[in-house]
mmCIF file of C-alpha atoms in Angstrom:
data_model
loop_
_atom_site.group_PDB
_atom_site.id
_atom_site.type_symbol
_atom_site.label_atom_id
_atom_site.label_comp_id
_atom_site.label_asym_id
_atom_site.label_seq_id
_atom_site.Cartn_x
_atom_site.Cartn_y
_atom_site.Cartn_z
ATOM 1 C CA MET A 1 -19.470 49.736 -39.762
ATOM 2 C CA THR A 2 -19.909 52.265 -36.910
ATOM 3 C CA THR A 3 -22.751 51.545 -34.527
ATOM 4 C CA ASN A 4 -23.836 53.122 -31.297
ATOM 5 C CA GLN A 5 -24.259 56.464 -33.032
ATOM 6 C CA PRO A 6 -25.562 59.627 -31.433
ATOM 7 C CA ILE A 7 -29.181 58.934 -30.567
ATOM 8 C CA ASN A 8 -30.682 62.209 -31.730
ATOM 9 C CA ASP A 9 -29.023 61.802 -35.094
ATOM 10 C CA VAL A 10 -30.477 58.307 -35.438
ATOM 11 C CA MET A 11 -33.956 59.369 -34.418
ATOM 12 C CA ASN A 12 -33.846 62.151 -37.002
ATOM 13 C CA ALA A 13 -32.397 59.951 -39.706
ATOM 14 C CA ARG A 14 -34.856 57.109 -39.415
ATOM 15 C CA HIS A 15 -37.420 57.274 -42.171
ATOM 16 C CA SER A 16 -39.692 54.624 -43.622
ATOM 17 C CA VAL A 17 -38.193 52.944 -46.728
ATOM 18 C CA ARG A 18 -40.339 50.826 -48.969
ATOM 19 C CA THR A 19 -37.888 49.407 -51.482
ATOM 20 C CA PHE A 20 -34.791 47.548 -50.428
ATOM 21 C CA ASP A 21 -31.856 46.185 -52.403
ATOM 22 C CA GLY A 22 -33.097 42.632 -52.472
ATOM 23 C CA VAL A 23 -29.648 41.110 -51.877
ATOM 24 C CA THR A 24 -28.447 42.044 -48.439
ATOM 25 C CA THR A 25 -28.812 39.299 -45.839
ATOM 26 C CA ILE A 26 -28.704 39.864 -42.059
ATOM 27 C CA LYS A 27 -26.920 37.245 -40.024
ATOM 28 C CA HIS A 28 -28.944 35.646 -37.246
ATOM 29 C CA ALA A 29 -26.509 36.913 -34.598
ATOM 30 C CA GLU A 30 -26.953 40.489 -35.728
ATOM 31 C CA MET A 31 -30.758 40.115 -35.967
ATOM 32 C CA GLN A 32 -30.808 38.622 -32.487
ATOM 33 C CA ALA A 33 -28.700 41.512 -31.189
ATOM 34 C CA LEU A 34 -31.139 44.064 -32.748
ATOM 35 C CA LEU A 35 -34.142 42.310 -31.247
ATOM 36 C CA LYS A 36 -32.510 41.852 -27.864
ATOM 37 C CA THR A 37 -32.021 45.594 -27.758
ATOM 38 C CA ALA A 38 -35.583 46.129 -28.933
ATOM 39 C CA PHE A 39 -36.942 43.928 -26.159
ATOM 40 C CA LEU A 40 -35.270 46.096 -23.520
ATOM 41 C CA ALA A 41 -38.356 48.222 -24.014
ATOM 42 C CA PRO A 42 -40.710 48.456 -21.027
ATOM 43 C CA SER A 43 -44.067 46.659 -21.073
ATOM 44 C CA ALA A 44 -47.203 47.020 -19.013
ATOM 45 C CA LEU A 45 -46.648 45.279 -15.646
ATOM 46 C CA ASN A 46 -43.458 43.936 -17.213
ATOM 47 C CA LEU A 47 -45.548 41.117 -18.685
ATOM 48 C CA GLN A 48 -43.562 41.123 -21.980
ATOM 49 C CA PRO A 49 -46.366 39.727 -24.196
ATOM 50 C CA ILE A 50 -44.726 40.536 -27.573
ATOM 51 C CA ARG A 51 -43.034 37.928 -29.738
ATOM 52 C CA ALA A 52 -41.127 38.452 -32.978
ATOM 53 C CA LEU A 53 -41.100 36.084 -35.952
ATOM 54 C CA VAL A 54 -38.296 36.872 -38.338
ATOM 55 C CA ILE A 55 -39.376 35.828 -41.818
ATOM 56 C CA GLU A 56 -36.477 35.244 -44.157
ATOM 57 C CA SER A 57 -37.576 32.510 -46.537
ATOM 58 C CA PRO A 58 -37.987 34.000 -50.058
ATOM 59 C CA MET A 59 -40.661 31.472 -50.804
ATOM 60 C CA ILE A 60 -42.772 32.332 -47.759
ATOM 61 C CA ARG A 61 -42.252 36.038 -48.347
ATOM 62 C CA GLN A 62 -43.454 35.642 -51.919
ATOM 63 C CA GLN A 63 -46.533 33.925 -50.602
ATOM 64 C CA LEU A 64 -47.130 36.694 -48.095
ATOM 65 C CA ALA A 65 -46.597 39.382 -50.737
ATOM 66 C CA THR A 66 -49.132 37.698 -53.022
ATOM 67 C CA ALA A 67 -51.679 37.312 -50.299
ATOM 68 C CA THR A 68 -51.458 40.919 -49.182
ATOM 69 C CA GLY A 69 -51.395 42.921 -52.382
ATOM 70 C CA ASN A 70 -47.857 42.331 -53.456
ATOM 71 C CA ILE A 71 -46.169 44.792 -51.174
ATOM 72 C CA SER A 72 -42.665 45.288 -52.577
ATOM 73 C CA GLN A 73 -41.146 45.520 -49.098
ATOM 74 C CA LEU A 74 -41.903 41.866 -48.472
ATOM 75 C CA THR A 75 -39.749 40.597 -51.259
ATOM 76 C CA THR A 76 -36.965 43.207 -51.446
ATOM 77 C CA ALA A 77 -36.248 43.461 -47.712
ATOM 78 C CA SER A 78 -33.561 41.393 -46.007
ATOM 79 C CA ALA A 79 -36.229 40.073 -43.707
ATOM 80 C CA VAL A 80 -39.642 41.021 -42.425
ATOM 81 C CA VAL A 81 -40.338 40.801 -38.722
ATOM 82 C CA LEU A 82 -43.817 40.063 -37.522
ATOM 83 C CA PHE A 83 -44.589 41.258 -34.096
ATOM 84 C CA VAL A 84 -47.424 39.448 -32.384
ATOM 85 C CA ASN A 85 -49.227 39.394 -29.039
ATOM 86 C CA ASP A 86 -48.764 36.061 -27.267
ATOM 87 C CA ARG A 87 -52.126 35.657 -25.577
ATOM 88 C CA GLU A 88 -50.865 32.692 -23.522
ATOM 89 C CA ASN A 89 -48.231 34.947 -22.030
ATOM 90 C CA LEU A 90 -51.041 36.640 -19.995
ATOM 91 C CA ALA A 91 -53.017 33.475 -19.528
ATOM 92 C CA GLU A 92 -50.107 31.540 -18.003
ATOM 93 C CA LYS A 93 -48.449 34.179 -15.899
ATOM 94 C CA LYS A 94 -51.187 36.492 -14.668
ATOM 95 C CA PRO A 95 -54.585 34.872 -14.411
ATOM 96 C CA PHE A 96 -56.027 37.828 -12.548
ATOM 97 C CA LEU A 97 -55.174 41.298 -13.679
ATOM 98 C CA PRO A 98 -54.883 43.902 -10.923
ATOM 99 C CA ALA A 99 -57.748 46.323 -10.490
ATOM 100 C CA GLN A 100 -55.867 49.360 -11.769
ATOM 101 C CA GLN A 101 -55.632 47.716 -15.178
ATOM 102 C CA THR A 102 -59.347 48.248 -15.744
ATOM 103 C CA GLY A 103 -58.668 51.625 -17.300
ATOM 104 C CA VAL A 104 -57.907 49.863 -20.548
ATOM 105 C CA LYS A 105 -60.672 47.712 -21.796
ATOM 106 C CA GLU A 106 -58.932 45.172 -23.945
ATOM 107 C CA HIS A 107 -55.749 43.262 -23.425
ATOM 108 C CA LEU A 108 -55.064 43.932 -27.087
ATOM 109 C CA ASP A 109 -54.806 47.661 -26.530
ATOM 110 C CA ILE A 110 -52.019 47.059 -23.992
ATOM 111 C CA ALA A 111 -50.345 44.603 -26.231
ATOM 112 C CA ALA A 112 -50.526 46.985 -29.140
ATOM 113 C CA LEU A 113 -48.944 49.694 -26.986
ATOM 114 C CA ASP A 114 -46.233 47.310 -25.774
ATOM 115 C CA CYS A 115 -45.686 46.289 -29.380
ATOM 116 C CA GLY A 116 -45.124 49.969 -30.343
ATOM 117 C CA LEU A 117 -42.478 50.358 -27.630
ATOM 118 C CA VAL A 118 -40.560 47.284 -28.801
ATOM 119 C CA ALA A 119 -40.913 48.105 -32.446
ATOM 120 C CA MET A 120 -39.638 51.679 -32.043
ATOM 121 C CA GLN A 121 -36.468 50.431 -30.407
ATOM 122 C CA PHE A 122 -36.097 47.745 -33.118
ATOM 123 C CA MET A 123 -36.315 50.351 -35.885
ATOM 124 C CA LEU A 124 -33.830 52.596 -34.131
ATOM 125 C CA ALA A 125 -31.383 49.816 -33.428
ATOM 126 C CA ALA A 126 -31.693 48.796 -37.106
ATOM 127 C CA LYS A 127 -30.986 52.308 -38.297
ATOM 128 C CA ASP A 128 -28.028 52.435 -35.987
ATOM 129 C CA HIS A 129 -26.748 49.256 -37.692
ATOM 130 C CA GLY A 130 -27.138 50.835 -41.156
ATOM 131 C CA TYR A 131 -30.491 49.333 -42.066
ATOM 132 C CA ASP A 132 -33.664 50.971 -42.923
ATOM 133 C CA THR A 133 -37.143 49.751 -41.915
ATOM 134 C CA ASN A 134 -40.798 50.077 -42.841
ATOM 135 C CA PRO A 135 -43.526 49.439 -40.260
ATOM 136 C CA MET A 136 -46.831 48.186 -41.594
ATOM 137 C CA THR A 137 -50.140 47.725 -39.868
ATOM 138 C CA GLY A 138 -52.128 47.279 -43.036
ATOM 139 C CA PHE A 139 -51.702 43.649 -43.930
ATOM 140 C CA ASP A 140 -54.073 40.701 -44.004
ATOM 141 C CA HIS A 141 -53.733 39.154 -40.546
ATOM 142 C CA ALA A 142 -55.724 36.063 -41.343
ATOM 143 C CA ALA A 143 -53.757 35.311 -44.487
ATOM 144 C CA PHE A 144 -50.458 35.879 -42.697
ATOM 145 C CA SER A 145 -51.484 33.629 -39.831
ATOM 146 C CA GLN A 146 -52.410 30.846 -42.310
ATOM 147 C CA ILE A 147 -49.287 31.089 -44.410
ATOM 148 C CA LEU A 148 -47.024 31.186 -41.382
ATOM 149 C CA ASN A 149 -49.002 28.405 -39.727
ATOM 150 C CA LEU A 150 -49.582 30.452 -36.612
ATOM 151 C CA ASP A 151 -51.785 29.285 -33.757
ATOM 152 C CA THR A 152 -54.419 31.988 -34.190
ATOM 153 C CA ALA A 153 -55.920 31.324 -30.765
ATOM 154 C CA ARG A 154 -52.551 32.162 -29.247
ATOM 155 C CA TYR A 155 -50.869 34.695 -31.570
ATOM 156 C CA GLU A 156 -52.451 37.987 -32.587
ATOM 157 C CA PRO A 157 -50.519 39.714 -35.408
ATOM 158 C CA LEU A 158 -49.956 43.366 -34.634
ATOM 159 C CA LEU A 159 -47.214 44.886 -36.728
ATOM 160 C CA LEU A 160 -44.981 43.940 -39.618
ATOM 161 C CA VAL A 161 -41.567 45.586 -40.022
ATOM 162 C CA ALA A 162 -39.503 45.178 -43.142
ATOM 163 C CA ILE A 163 -35.755 45.646 -42.645
ATOM 164 C CA GLY A 164 -33.031 45.899 -45.217
ATOM 165 C CA LYS A 165 -30.678 48.173 -47.171
ATOM 166 C CA ALA A 166 -32.441 51.031 -48.798
ATOM 167 C CA VAL A 167 -32.021 51.541 -52.545
ATOM 168 C CA THR A 168 -32.551 55.215 -52.153
ATOM 169 C CA ALA A 169 -32.437 57.064 -48.877
ATOM 170 C CA GLY A 170 -35.733 57.592 -47.092
ATOM 171 C CA LYS A 171 -37.265 60.971 -46.706
ATOM 172 C CA MET A 172 -38.636 62.634 -43.602
ATOM 173 C CA ALA A 173 -42.403 62.094 -43.459
ATOM 174 C CA LYS A 174 -44.601 65.169 -43.112
ATOM 175 C CA HIS A 175 -45.202 65.887 -39.456
ATOM 176 C CA LYS A 176 -47.922 68.010 -37.903
ATOM 177 C CA ALA A 177 -46.619 71.138 -36.182
ATOM 178 C CA ILE A 178 -45.608 70.286 -32.576
ATOM 179 C CA LYS A 179 -47.940 73.048 -31.267
ATOM 180 C CA THR A 180 -50.992 71.164 -32.642
ATOM 181 C CA LEU A 181 -49.816 67.969 -30.875
ATOM 182 C CA ILE A 182 -48.960 69.045 -27.321
ATOM 183 C CA ASP A 183 -50.288 71.261 -24.572
ATOM 184 C CA PHE A 184 -49.417 72.100 -21.002
ATOM 185 C CA GLN A 185 -51.599 72.123 -17.928
ATOM 186 C CA MET B 1 -25.048 68.555 -19.977
ATOM 187 C CA THR B 2 -24.077 66.262 -22.792
ATOM 188 C CA THR B 3 -26.889 65.162 -25.065
ATOM 189 C CA ASN B 4 -27.053 63.123 -28.294
ATOM 190 C CA GLN B 5 -25.305 60.223 -26.563
ATOM 191 C CA PRO B 6 -24.580 56.878 -28.119
ATOM 192 C CA ILE B 7 -27.943 55.246 -28.881
ATOM 193 C CA ASN B 8 -27.141 51.771 -27.672
ATOM 194 C CA ASP B 9 -25.889 53.116 -24.360
ATOM 195 C CA VAL B 10 -29.076 55.124 -23.949
ATOM 196 C CA MET B 11 -31.330 52.187 -24.747
ATOM 197 C CA ASN B 12 -29.460 50.048 -22.192
ATOM 198 C CA ALA B 13 -29.400 52.771 -19.541
ATOM 199 C CA ARG B 14 -33.133 53.565 -19.708
ATOM 200 C CA HIS B 15 -34.931 51.956 -16.806
ATOM 201 C CA SER B 16 -38.248 52.860 -15.108
ATOM 202 C CA VAL B 17 -37.867 55.080 -12.110
ATOM 203 C CA ARG B 18 -40.771 55.508 -9.692
ATOM 204 C CA THR B 19 -39.433 58.194 -7.338
ATOM 205 C CA PHE B 20 -38.125 61.502 -8.513
ATOM 206 C CA ASP B 21 -36.439 64.358 -6.654
ATOM 207 C CA GLY B 22 -39.557 66.476 -6.475
ATOM 208 C CA VAL B 23 -37.753 69.704 -7.154
ATOM 209 C CA THR B 24 -36.406 69.676 -10.749
ATOM 210 C CA THR B 25 -38.402 71.584 -13.284
ATOM 211 C CA ILE B 26 -38.163 71.154 -17.050
ATOM 212 C CA LYS B 27 -38.432 74.279 -19.132
ATOM 213 C CA HIS B 28 -41.148 74.336 -21.767
ATOM 214 C CA ALA B 29 -38.575 74.730 -24.547
ATOM 215 C CA GLU B 30 -36.797 71.545 -23.438
ATOM 216 C CA MET B 31 -40.038 69.612 -23.020
ATOM 217 C CA GLN B 32 -41.132 70.721 -26.480
ATOM 218 C CA ALA B 33 -37.809 69.613 -27.928
ATOM 219 C CA LEU B 34 -38.211 66.172 -26.263
ATOM 220 C CA LEU B 35 -41.724 65.772 -27.584
ATOM 221 C CA LYS B 36 -40.820 67.058 -31.053
ATOM 222 C CA THR B 37 -38.234 64.345 -31.236
ATOM 223 C CA ALA B 38 -40.721 61.792 -29.902
ATOM 224 C CA PHE B 39 -43.282 62.734 -32.567
ATOM 225 C CA LEU B 40 -40.805 61.888 -35.291
ATOM 226 C CA ALA B 41 -41.998 58.340 -34.718
ATOM 227 C CA PRO B 42 -43.929 56.759 -37.615
ATOM 228 C CA SER B 43 -47.707 56.256 -37.360
ATOM 229 C CA ALA B 44 -50.105 54.048 -39.199
ATOM 230 C CA LEU B 45 -50.860 55.731 -42.545
ATOM 231 C CA ASN B 46 -48.929 58.713 -41.128
ATOM 232 C CA LEU B 47 -52.216 59.796 -39.471
ATOM 233 C CA GLN B 48 -50.468 61.011 -36.345
ATOM 234 C CA PRO B 49 -53.427 60.551 -33.977
ATOM 235 C CA ILE B 50 -51.495 60.888 -30.671
ATOM 236 C CA ARG B 51 -51.502 64.025 -28.584
ATOM 237 C CA ALA B 52 -49.503 64.782 -25.461
ATOM 238 C CA LEU B 53 -50.737 66.748 -22.436
ATOM 239 C CA VAL B 54 -47.873 67.854 -20.214
ATOM 240 C CA ILE B 55 -49.189 68.099 -16.641
ATOM 241 C CA GLU B 56 -47.040 70.320 -14.491
ATOM 242 C CA SER B 57 -49.493 71.924 -11.945
ATOM 243 C CA PRO B 58 -48.692 70.554 -8.475
ATOM 244 C CA MET B 59 -52.370 71.014 -7.507
ATOM 245 C CA ILE B 60 -53.656 69.016 -10.476
ATOM 246 C CA ARG B 61 -51.064 66.328 -9.976
ATOM 247 C CA GLN B 62 -52.069 66.008 -6.379
ATOM 248 C CA GLN B 63 -55.665 65.524 -7.435
ATOM 249 C CA LEU B 64 -54.644 62.907 -9.993
ATOM 250 C CA ALA B 65 -52.462 61.154 -7.427
ATOM 251 C CA THR B 66 -55.368 61.033 -4.967
ATOM 252 C CA ALA B 67 -57.793 59.795 -7.565
ATOM 253 C CA THR B 68 -55.532 56.953 -8.799
ATOM 254 C CA GLY B 69 -54.160 55.442 -5.614
ATOM 255 C CA ASN B 70 -51.539 58.047 -4.689
ATOM 256 C CA ILE B 71 -48.950 57.005 -7.119
ATOM 257 C CA SER B 72 -45.669 58.695 -5.894
ATOM 258 C CA GLN B 73 -44.492 59.331 -9.477
ATOM 259 C CA LEU B 74 -47.332 61.843 -9.990
ATOM 260 C CA THR B 75 -46.187 64.157 -7.258
ATOM 261 C CA THR B 76 -42.375 63.805 -7.300
ATOM 262 C CA ALA B 77 -41.844 63.906 -11.073
ATOM 263 C CA SER B 78 -40.976 67.137 -12.865
ATOM 264 C CA ALA B 79 -44.051 66.549 -15.030
ATOM 265 C CA VAL B 80 -46.321 63.772 -16.097
ATOM 266 C CA VAL B 81 -47.146 63.442 -19.760
ATOM 267 C CA LEU B 82 -50.554 62.015 -20.782
ATOM 268 C CA PHE B 83 -50.606 60.472 -24.254
ATOM 269 C CA VAL B 84 -54.055 60.259 -25.711
ATOM 270 C CA ASN B 85 -55.665 59.209 -28.974
ATOM 271 C CA ASP B 86 -57.392 62.080 -30.669
ATOM 272 C CA ARG B 87 -60.417 60.433 -32.237
ATOM 273 C CA GLU B 88 -61.242 63.535 -34.282
ATOM 274 C CA ASN B 89 -57.888 63.224 -35.947
ATOM 275 C CA LEU B 90 -59.257 60.315 -37.840
ATOM 276 C CA ALA B 91 -62.757 61.748 -38.210
ATOM 277 C CA GLU B 92 -61.541 64.963 -39.784
ATOM 278 C CA LYS B 93 -58.813 63.692 -42.040
ATOM 279 C CA LYS B 94 -59.716 60.210 -43.157
ATOM 280 C CA PRO B 95 -63.410 59.516 -43.236
ATOM 281 C CA PHE B 96 -62.905 56.270 -45.044
ATOM 282 C CA LEU B 97 -60.135 53.938 -43.971
ATOM 283 C CA PRO B 98 -58.525 52.086 -46.847
ATOM 284 C CA ALA B 99 -59.400 48.402 -47.190
ATOM 285 C CA GLN B 100 -56.019 47.111 -46.082
ATOM 286 C CA GLN B 101 -56.677 48.585 -42.651
ATOM 287 C CA THR B 102 -59.309 46.017 -41.931
ATOM 288 C CA GLY B 103 -56.690 43.672 -40.491
ATOM 289 C CA VAL B 104 -56.960 45.550 -37.230
ATOM 290 C CA LYS B 105 -60.423 45.673 -35.840
ATOM 291 C CA GLU B 106 -60.352 48.761 -33.697
ATOM 292 C CA HIS B 107 -58.933 52.184 -34.268
ATOM 293 C CA LEU B 108 -57.851 52.101 -30.688
ATOM 294 C CA ASP B 109 -55.481 49.240 -31.294
ATOM 295 C CA ILE B 110 -53.699 51.200 -33.988
ATOM 296 C CA ALA B 111 -53.679 54.289 -31.802
ATOM 297 C CA ALA B 112 -52.190 52.275 -28.933
ATOM 298 C CA LEU B 113 -49.500 50.979 -31.219
ATOM 299 C CA ASP B 114 -48.790 54.532 -32.481
ATOM 300 C CA CYS B 115 -48.708 55.698 -28.912
ATOM 301 C CA GLY B 116 -46.110 53.136 -28.061
ATOM 302 C CA LEU B 117 -43.921 54.320 -30.953
ATOM 303 C CA VAL B 118 -44.072 57.919 -29.800
ATOM 304 C CA ALA B 119 -43.669 57.161 -26.094
ATOM 305 C CA MET B 120 -40.570 55.015 -26.619
ATOM 306 C CA GLN B 121 -38.835 57.877 -28.484
ATOM 307 C CA PHE B 122 -39.960 60.272 -25.765
ATOM 308 C CA MET B 123 -38.446 58.103 -23.040
ATOM 309 C CA LEU B 124 -35.196 57.650 -24.979
ATOM 310 C CA ALA B 125 -34.996 61.393 -25.689
ATOM 311 C CA ALA B 126 -35.621 62.111 -21.987
ATOM 312 C CA LYS B 127 -32.874 59.696 -20.900
ATOM 313 C CA ASP B 128 -30.575 61.344 -23.376
ATOM 314 C CA HIS B 129 -31.310 64.639 -21.622
ATOM 315 C CA GLY B 130 -30.473 63.218 -18.249
ATOM 316 C CA TYR B 131 -34.085 62.472 -17.107
ATOM 317 C CA ASP B 132 -35.690 59.231 -16.127
ATOM 318 C CA THR B 133 -39.166 58.172 -16.920
ATOM 319 C CA ASN B 134 -41.881 55.808 -15.803
ATOM 320 C CA PRO B 135 -44.560 54.639 -18.240
ATOM 321 C CA MET B 136 -47.877 53.758 -16.677
ATOM 322 C CA THR B 137 -50.930 52.095 -18.214
ATOM 323 C CA GLY B 138 -52.669 51.389 -14.950
ATOM 324 C CA PHE B 139 -54.418 54.577 -14.088
ATOM 325 C CA ASP B 140 -58.057 55.510 -13.793
ATOM 326 C CA HIS B 141 -58.855 56.938 -17.208
ATOM 327 C CA ALA B 142 -62.264 58.321 -16.225
ATOM 328 C CA ALA B 143 -60.969 60.123 -13.184
ATOM 329 C CA PHE B 144 -58.064 61.529 -15.202
ATOM 330 C CA SER B 145 -60.410 62.735 -17.968
ATOM 331 C CA GLN B 146 -62.619 64.404 -15.436
ATOM 332 C CA ILE B 147 -59.844 66.120 -13.428
ATOM 333 C CA LEU B 148 -58.107 67.283 -16.595
ATOM 334 C CA ASN B 149 -61.455 68.383 -18.131
ATOM 335 C CA LEU B 150 -60.866 66.324 -21.284
ATOM 336 C CA ASP B 151 -63.490 65.960 -23.947
ATOM 337 C CA THR B 152 -63.961 62.202 -23.431
ATOM 338 C CA ALA B 153 -65.769 61.802 -26.740
ATOM 339 C CA ARG B 154 -62.655 63.047 -28.501
ATOM 340 C CA TYR B 155 -59.654 62.082 -26.312
ATOM 341 C CA GLU B 156 -58.971 58.470 -25.210
ATOM 342 C CA PRO B 157 -56.227 58.324 -22.564
ATOM 343 C CA LEU B 158 -53.600 55.621 -23.417
ATOM 344 C CA LEU B 159 -50.434 56.118 -21.499
ATOM 345 C CA LEU B 160 -49.037 58.230 -18.685
ATOM 346 C CA VAL B 161 -45.334 58.865 -18.550
ATOM 347 C CA ALA B 162 -43.724 60.508 -15.474
ATOM 348 C CA ILE B 163 -40.432 62.333 -16.204
ATOM 349 C CA GLY B 164 -37.982 63.791 -13.803
ATOM 350 C CA LYS B 165 -34.664 63.410 -11.993
ATOM 351 C CA ALA B 166 -34.257 60.055 -10.267
ATOM 352 C CA VAL B 167 -33.481 59.977 -6.583
ATOM 353 C CA THR B 168 -31.717 56.657 -7.039
ATOM 354 C CA ALA B 169 -30.655 55.136 -10.334
ATOM 355 C CA GLY B 170 -33.141 52.852 -11.992
ATOM 356 C CA LYS B 171 -32.346 49.150 -12.340
ATOM 357 C CA MET B 172 -32.664 46.931 -15.372
ATOM 358 C CA ALA B 173 -36.014 45.128 -15.355
ATOM 359 C CA LYS B 174 -36.037 41.338 -15.584
ATOM 360 C CA HIS B 175 -36.260 40.371 -19.224
ATOM 361 C CA LYS B 176 -37.251 37.058 -20.689
ATOM 362 C CA ALA B 177 -34.470 35.245 -22.513
ATOM 363 C CA ILE B 178 -34.337 36.401 -26.156
ATOM 364 C CA LYS B 179 -34.707 32.836 -27.359
ATOM 365 C CA THR B 180 -38.133 32.622 -25.812
ATOM 366 C CA LEU B 181 -39.236 35.845 -27.613
ATOM 367 C CA ILE B 182 -38.050 35.366 -31.137
ATOM 368 C CA ASP B 183 -37.992 32.723 -33.894
ATOM 369 C CA PHE B 184 -36.875 32.540 -37.538
ATOM 370 C CA GLN B 185 -38.897 31.173 -40.491
#
């Protein structure tokens, strides 16, 4: 397999895929490599509050799927990766946030932004390795935390990304015209 | 200039840069191309709530720098891009959020996550074009909104990204060991 493909091609080829082949497995070494690349993303004040839980167990994934409306991605993907905010990351390392941070009211906003940075690199690295992904914000956080036995005081679920081999190629999502999204001043 | 470089190389070469050459300008066509690529990022429910304001005016950037502690990036970069959440995007298009969205309590969290996805692609596209970037969450949102004459009821500032030609090459930030960031279940 060719990796390290031209970046613009990868960014244009990455589309969300919702049904995977259900048989492909991803070795831990490869998953670690994908996540290591993903975690090269910058984070606010370089605090790196995001953690990734790679959920492979078919039994657990079936439980998650049942709890959250039977999303097909959960059972057909090679794995689903839950990105969470580790609240103790901030608590332990930076007890007093600097004054300039007050622009954003909630830690969670910053964590969500940091999560987006990591997750984007993860999805691009995955695509580069021949996998497709599907990012999901709409899942039952409480049910997931319970099934996965997460310390809910510590870990705040933010994003779920299914990864696997697509059955049929993803299609480009509809995008708003760039002129409605940007302006110059 | 060579663009569309190998993606893994770009992801490993992108580092935050805080001082730019102060002279390089980026043509609107190129900036639009960078942002168009950035906005290929997925968004929750494909709502695409993020907008980008490209701030080029030296006078406005000087005002912003003064208001926010004289951050050198603001005056030496080719441009600074303010990414905001457009609250009317949701209001106009999706008056009722689907039930599965209730996992995340605030629209802003989702918008911040969406912002991270877009911003990561922007920084990678910029690096691919030979520019360096610096993402900033710690700026005075109220002062920025006032100086930029933003409708604060509509636009919520989320992230500022300076873009330009680095004076000296950026260095890899310290990253936590991958084993402290990920786990398998």
